[in-house]
């Protein structure tokens, strides 16, 4: 395993264990509302601290971009961290959340970990070396027809700027696919696309920490990731479309007529 991936795995497991222990005591958690339907708990913050501590202990010169504490340091290496992706699920006792850690080197994603502590599922990837679930090599699905495909998504829940376009896309997909799912943790949605569980995935308004690790998992599993018009700028815009090489272009085609100027950015 690449030494930087190894450290990321150590950090993700530490945070995952902390989250797992806290899941038994949800009634006693301090929870704060960041904005409409956007919550943060002391567990998110403690998990983030343990991740940053572990990474910086090994690589003190590296920079950090983390959901709860923002940016720290400047380096050609930037760790992009979501300490607890799926906080709403976590707070409701729904077992669908993960720790997500990605590493960018000179702006290119090179290492990825998504760890689901509820199932002890560890998704990892290193650029050029493939993606894995525990020690099993991952490949995206082989499904070719939209009508046979299972598509993952995330509903807009706090920022409703694109809700009309989103609903129009949703309406089309509902009629053209085998099914749509919204489990509630984007990093796992992307990891599950890499694992071939979904044939495609799309969401609007994500943040880099929701996506960084999951997107590398998909490309390393032979899949495609883009923004909603098929370009590369998804980490910047937060609008993402992913899938196996057959379904990804078909998903873009269904989305295209509904793109408003904001979603084309
Ligand atoms: C959220 C989850 C959710 C997605 C949201 C994210 P959080 O992350 O990934 O699936 O739909 O857009 O913000 O806030 O639980 O870390
Ligand atoms: Ca998140
Ligand atoms: Ca989070």
Tab-separated table of C-alpha atoms and ligand atoms in Angstrom:
chain	number	residue	atom	x	y	z
A	1	UNK	CA	0.000	0.000	0.000
A	2	UNK	CA	1.276	3.515	-0.798
A	3	UNK	CA	2.611	5.070	2.455
A	4	UNK	CA	0.307	8.099	2.154
A	5	UNK	CA	-2.709	5.828	1.654
A	6	UNK	CA	-1.606	3.819	4.649
A	7	UNK	CA	-1.676	6.933	6.852
A	8	UNK	CA	-5.056	7.952	5.445
A	9	UNK	CA	-6.432	4.501	6.290
A	10	UNK	CA	-5.062	4.805	9.833
A	11	UNK	CA	-6.743	8.217	10.200
A	12	UNK	CA	-10.057	6.978	8.757
A	13	UNK	CA	-10.135	3.913	11.021
A	14	UNK	CA	-9.404	6.018	14.107
A	15	UNK	CA	-12.214	8.422	13.241
A	16	UNK	CA	-14.504	5.539	12.295
A	17	UNK	CA	-13.979	3.858	15.673
A	18	UNK	CA	-14.786	7.099	17.468
A	19	UNK	CA	-17.967	7.546	15.395
A	20	UNK	CA	-18.958	3.912	15.942
A	21	UNK	CA	-18.649	4.250	19.734
A	22	UNK	CA	-20.616	7.513	19.711
A	23	UNK	CA	-23.445	5.900	17.725
A	24	UNK	CA	-24.508	4.059	20.913
A	25	UNK	CA	-25.075	7.328	22.746
A	26	UNK	CA	-26.920	9.570	20.313
A	27	UNK	CA	-29.269	11.033	22.927
A	28	UNK	CA	-26.401	12.739	24.758
A	29	UNK	CA	-24.746	14.431	21.787
A	30	UNK	CA	-24.362	18.186	21.436
A	31	UNK	CA	-25.716	19.117	18.018
A	32	UNK	CA	-25.575	22.528	16.334
A	33	UNK	CA	-27.442	23.697	13.253
A	34	UNK	CA	-25.121	25.256	10.643
A	35	UNK	CA	-27.945	26.281	8.306
A	36	UNK	CA	-31.359	24.936	7.285
A	37	UNK	CA	-31.242	21.106	7.654
A	38	UNK	CA	-27.452	21.198	8.013
A	39	UNK	CA	-26.245	19.863	11.353
A	40	UNK	CA	-22.885	19.332	13.017
A	41	UNK	CA	-22.275	17.343	16.187
A	42	UNK	CA	-19.366	17.096	18.588
A	43	UNK	CA	-18.627	13.742	16.917
A	44	UNK	CA	-18.023	15.413	13.520
A	45	UNK	CA	-15.549	17.795	15.182
A	46	UNK	CA	-13.777	15.148	17.286
A	47	UNK	CA	-13.456	12.829	14.269
A	48	UNK	CA	-12.001	15.671	12.217
A	49	UNK	CA	-9.460	16.484	14.953
A	50	UNK	CA	-8.243	12.882	15.129
A	51	UNK	CA	-7.913	12.672	11.327
A	52	UNK	CA	-5.939	15.916	11.050
A	53	UNK	CA	-3.723	14.928	13.992
A	54	UNK	CA	-2.914	11.556	12.408
A	55	UNK	CA	-2.183	13.030	8.972
A	56	UNK	CA	-0.073	15.934	10.223
A	57	UNK	CA	1.889	13.735	12.620
A	58	UNK	CA	3.080	11.749	9.582
A	59	UNK	CA	3.234	14.688	7.137
A	60	UNK	CA	3.617	17.949	9.087
A	61	UNK	CA	4.163	20.035	5.942
A	62	UNK	CA	0.956	18.984	4.182
A	63	UNK	CA	-2.083	21.249	3.852
A	64	UNK	CA	-5.627	20.477	4.987
A	65	UNK	CA	-9.073	21.268	3.590
A	66	UNK	CA	-11.593	19.937	6.093
A	67	UNK	CA	-15.352	20.425	6.359
A	68	UNK	CA	-15.573	21.628	9.957
A	69	UNK	CA	-12.296	23.513	10.423
A	70	UNK	CA	-11.570	24.823	6.925
A	71	UNK	CA	-8.103	25.214	5.458
A	72	UNK	CA	-4.774	24.887	7.191
A	73	UNK	CA	-1.251	25.285	5.740
A	74	UNK	CA	-0.035	25.505	2.173
A	75	UNK	CA	1.564	22.681	0.248
A	76	UNK	CA	1.527	20.834	-3.073
A	77	UNK	CA	-0.189	18.089	-0.995
A	78	UNK	CA	-3.729	18.862	0.199
A	79	UNK	CA	-5.791	16.425	2.265
A	80	UNK	CA	-9.528	16.864	1.642
A	81	UNK	CA	-11.496	15.598	4.625
A	82	UNK	CA	-15.119	14.889	5.488
A	83	UNK	CA	-14.881	13.460	9.002
A	84	UNK	CA	-18.486	12.245	9.029
A	85	UNK	CA	-20.321	12.191	5.730
A	86	UNK	CA	-23.999	11.506	6.327
A	87	UNK	CA	-24.407	13.394	9.622
A	88	UNK	CA	-28.202	13.471	9.307
A	89	UNK	CA	-28.288	9.668	9.019
A	90	UNK	CA	-25.872	9.345	11.930
A	91	UNK	CA	-27.982	11.599	14.160
A	92	UNK	CA	-31.088	9.553	13.354
A	93	UNK	CA	-29.413	6.205	14.017
A	94	UNK	CA	-29.510	5.295	10.321
A	95	UNK	CA	-26.458	3.140	9.541
A	96	UNK	CA	-25.334	4.926	6.378
A	97	UNK	CA	-22.399	7.275	6.934
A	98	UNK	CA	-18.676	7.308	6.332
A	99	UNK	CA	-15.335	8.971	6.822
A	100	UNK	CA	-13.954	10.387	3.566
A	101	UNK	CA	-10.309	11.359	3.013
A	102	UNK	CA	-8.792	12.282	-0.345
A	103	UNK	CA	-5.324	13.568	-1.193
A	104	UNK	CA	-4.573	16.006	-3.993
A	105	UNK	CA	-1.015	16.386	-5.241
A	106	UNK	CA	-0.535	19.538	-7.337
A	107	UNK	CA	-4.283	19.617	-7.899
A	108	UNK	CA	-4.553	15.941	-8.950
A	109	UNK	CA	-6.377	13.388	-6.785
A	110	UNK	CA	-3.893	10.664	-5.912
A	111	UNK	CA	-5.157	8.807	-2.810
A	112	UNK	CA	-8.643	7.997	-1.546
A	113	UNK	CA	-10.225	6.388	1.491
A	114	UNK	CA	-13.931	6.054	2.241
A	115	UNK	CA	-14.550	4.096	5.429
A	116	UNK	CA	-18.001	2.898	6.511
A	117	UNK	CA	-17.681	2.048	10.215
A	118	UNK	CA	-21.142	0.458	10.381
A	119	UNK	CA	-20.108	-2.329	7.994
A	120	UNK	CA	-16.338	-2.116	8.442
A	121	UNK	CA	-16.166	-1.459	4.682
A	122	UNK	CA	-12.885	0.169	3.694
A	123	UNK	CA	-12.812	1.588	0.152
A	124	UNK	CA	-9.352	2.680	-1.014
A	125	UNK	CA	-7.652	3.842	-4.197
A	126	UNK	CA	-4.286	5.100	-5.336
A	127	UNK	CA	-4.055	6.780	-8.736
A	128	UNK	CA	-2.945	4.249	-11.338
A	129	UNK	CA	-3.201	1.296	-8.965
A	130	UNK	CA	-6.925	0.529	-8.929
A	131	UNK	CA	-9.680	0.732	-6.332
A	132	UNK	CA	-10.432	-1.783	-3.589
A	133	UNK	CA	-13.118	-2.714	-1.077
A	134	UNK	CA	-11.119	-4.219	1.775
A	135	UNK	CA	-8.771	-6.402	-0.292
A	136	UNK	CA	-11.116	-7.007	-3.219
A	137	UNK	CA	-10.440	-5.160	-6.485
A	138	UNK	CA	-13.378	-2.999	-7.582
A	139	UNK	CA	-14.841	-2.615	-11.075
A	140	UNK	CA	-17.787	-0.461	-12.066
A	141	UNK	CA	-20.866	-2.315	-13.315
A	142	UNK	CA	-21.212	-3.556	-16.892
A	143	UNK	CA	-24.853	-2.606	-17.414
A	144	UNK	CA	-25.439	-0.877	-20.746
A	145	UNK	CA	-29.129	0.011	-20.728
A	146	UNK	CA	-30.546	2.905	-18.746
A	147	UNK	CA	-33.777	0.926	-18.355
A	148	UNK	CA	-31.873	-1.774	-16.395
A	149	UNK	CA	-29.839	0.668	-14.326
A	150	UNK	CA	-29.957	1.644	-10.678
A	151	UNK	CA	-29.075	5.311	-10.229
A	152	UNK	CA	-28.011	6.943	-6.972
A	153	UNK	CA	-28.612	10.583	-6.142
A	154	UNK	CA	-28.738	13.114	-3.326
A	155	UNK	CA	-31.741	15.403	-2.883
A	156	UNK	CA	-31.206	19.136	-2.461
A	157	UNK	CA	-31.822	19.648	1.287
A	158	UNK	CA	-30.481	23.052	2.273
A	159	UNK	CA	-29.760	25.076	-0.853
A	160	UNK	CA	-32.798	25.009	-3.132
A	161	UNK	CA	-31.388	27.195	-5.934
A	162	UNK	CA	-31.545	24.317	-8.456
A	163	UNK	CA	-34.592	22.490	-7.160
A	164	UNK	CA	-36.744	22.899	-10.297
A	165	UNK	CA	-34.067	21.548	-12.616
A	166	UNK	CA	-33.339	18.770	-10.141
A	167	UNK	CA	-36.994	17.719	-9.969
A	168	UNK	CA	-37.256	17.694	-13.772
A	169	UNK	CA	-34.211	15.414	-14.031
A	170	UNK	CA	-35.582	13.216	-11.249
A	171	UNK	CA	-38.931	12.918	-13.028
A	172	UNK	CA	-37.257	11.795	-16.269
A	173	UNK	CA	-34.978	9.318	-14.536
A	174	UNK	CA	-37.828	7.827	-12.555
A	175	UNK	CA	-39.422	6.804	-15.835
A	176	UNK	CA	-36.276	5.732	-17.655
A	177	UNK	CA	-34.350	3.656	-15.092
A	178	UNK	CA	-34.789	0.526	-13.000
A	179	UNK	CA	-34.750	2.653	-9.852
A	180	UNK	CA	-33.417	5.652	-7.960
A	181	UNK	CA	-31.858	5.641	-4.475
A	182	UNK	CA	-31.022	8.386	-1.946
A	183	UNK	CA	-29.200	6.711	0.954
A	184	UNK	CA	-27.763	10.009	2.292
A	185	UNK	CA	-23.954	9.889	2.242
A	186	UNK	CA	-22.421	11.118	-1.008
A	187	UNK	CA	-18.977	9.608	-0.369
A	188	UNK	CA	-20.580	6.174	-0.019
A	189	UNK	CA	-22.807	6.755	-3.051
A	190	UNK	CA	-19.644	7.335	-5.085
A	191	UNK	CA	-17.869	4.359	-3.488
A	192	UNK	CA	-20.889	2.186	-4.295
A	193	UNK	CA	-20.781	3.381	-7.901
A	194	UNK	CA	-17.113	2.295	-7.983
A	195	UNK	CA	-18.212	-1.070	-6.572
A	196	UNK	CA	-20.794	-1.517	-9.342
A	197	UNK	CA	-23.768	-1.386	-6.967
A	198	UNK	CA	-25.101	1.679	-8.744
A	199	UNK	CA	-24.683	2.049	-12.501
A	200	UNK	CA	-24.709	5.833	-12.217
A	201	UNK	CA	-24.941	8.693	-9.732
A	202	UNK	CA	-25.642	12.415	-9.869
A	203	UNK	CA	-26.040	15.221	-7.342
A	204	UNK	CA	-25.925	19.016	-7.286
A	205	UNK	CA	-24.329	21.317	-4.732
A	206	UNK	CA	-21.772	18.932	-3.224
A	207	UNK	CA	-18.571	20.123	-1.549
A	208	UNK	CA	-15.040	18.931	-2.376
A	209	UNK	CA	-14.889	16.861	0.834
A	210	UNK	CA	-18.053	14.942	-0.148
A	211	UNK	CA	-16.546	13.962	-3.484
A	212	UNK	CA	-12.739	13.953	-3.550
A	213	UNK	CA	-12.127	10.393	-2.345
A	214	UNK	CA	-15.213	8.871	-3.997
A	215	UNK	CA	-14.392	10.292	-7.412
A	216	UNK	CA	-10.918	8.722	-7.457
A	217	UNK	CA	-12.484	5.402	-6.414
A	218	UNK	CA	-14.747	5.569	-9.484
A	219	UNK	CA	-12.075	6.414	-12.043
A	220	UNK	CA	-9.761	3.769	-10.574
A	221	UNK	CA	-12.603	1.249	-10.867
A	222	UNK	CA	-12.949	2.043	-14.587
A	223	UNK	CA	-15.813	4.515	-14.309
A	224	UNK	CA	-16.341	8.099	-15.451
A	225	UNK	CA	-16.879	11.261	-13.402
A	226	UNK	CA	-17.718	14.735	-14.689
A	227	UNK	CA	-19.824	17.770	-13.946
A	228	UNK	CA	-23.398	17.802	-15.292
A	229	UNK	CA	-22.338	18.883	-18.783
A	230	UNK	CA	-19.585	16.298	-19.084
A	231	UNK	CA	-16.651	18.588	-18.218
A	232	UNK	CA	-13.996	18.144	-15.536
A	233	UNK	CA	-14.863	21.006	-13.180
A	234	UNK	CA	-17.012	18.978	-10.761
A	235	UNK	CA	-14.860	19.601	-7.657
A	236	UNK	CA	-15.279	23.348	-8.207
A	237	UNK	CA	-18.982	23.435	-9.111
A	238	UNK	CA	-20.140	20.644	-6.788
A	239	UNK	CA	-22.443	19.328	-9.528
A	240	UNK	CA	-21.431	15.773	-10.326
A	241	UNK	CA	-22.423	12.969	-12.686
A	242	UNK	CA	-20.737	9.567	-12.551
A	243	UNK	CA	-21.204	6.060	-13.790
A	244	UNK	CA	-19.919	3.158	-15.767
A	245	UNK	CA	-18.682	4.087	-19.281
A	246	UNK	CA	-22.016	3.076	-20.894
A	247	UNK	CA	-24.395	4.740	-18.447
A	248	UNK	CA	-22.433	7.946	-17.751
A	249	UNK	CA	-23.011	9.439	-21.261
A	250	UNK	CA	-26.676	8.394	-21.221
A	251	UNK	CA	-27.151	10.028	-17.837
A	252	UNK	CA	-25.583	13.239	-19.181
A	253	UNK	CA	-27.939	13.085	-22.154
A	254	UNK	CA	-31.017	12.853	-19.911
A	255	UNK	CA	-29.738	15.696	-17.717
A	256	UNK	CA	-28.769	18.019	-20.636
A	257	UNK	CA	-32.208	19.458	-21.541
A	258	UNK	CA	-32.780	20.485	-17.923
A	259	UNK	CA	-29.520	22.347	-17.352
A	260	UNK	CA	-30.046	25.888	-16.163
A	261	UNK	CA	-27.174	28.404	-16.395
A	262	UNK	CA	-26.282	27.778	-12.692
A	263	UNK	CA	-25.943	24.050	-13.269
A	264	UNK	CA	-23.746	24.517	-16.328
A	265	UNK	CA	-21.134	26.414	-14.304
B	1	LIG	C1	-24.024	15.353	3.066
B	1	LIG	C2	-24.212	13.958	2.529
B	1	LIG	C3	-25.454	13.875	1.667
B	1	LIG	C4	-25.431	14.878	0.556
B	1	LIG	C5	-25.175	16.268	1.097
B	1	LIG	C6	-23.920	16.316	1.947
B	1	LIG	P1	-22.746	15.752	5.435
B	1	LIG	O1	-22.830	15.462	3.828
B	1	LIG	O2	-23.108	13.562	1.739
B	1	LIG	O3	-25.600	12.610	1.044
B	1	LIG	O4	-26.645	14.838	-0.138
B	1	LIG	O5	-25.091	17.163	0.031
B	1	LIG	O6	-23.741	17.603	2.451
B	1	LIG	O7	-23.266	17.155	5.625
B	1	LIG	O8	-23.547	14.729	6.097
B	1	LIG	O9	-21.283	15.649	5.654
B	2	LIG	CA1	-20.480	15.467	3.493
B	3	LIG	CA1	-19.684	15.917	7.129
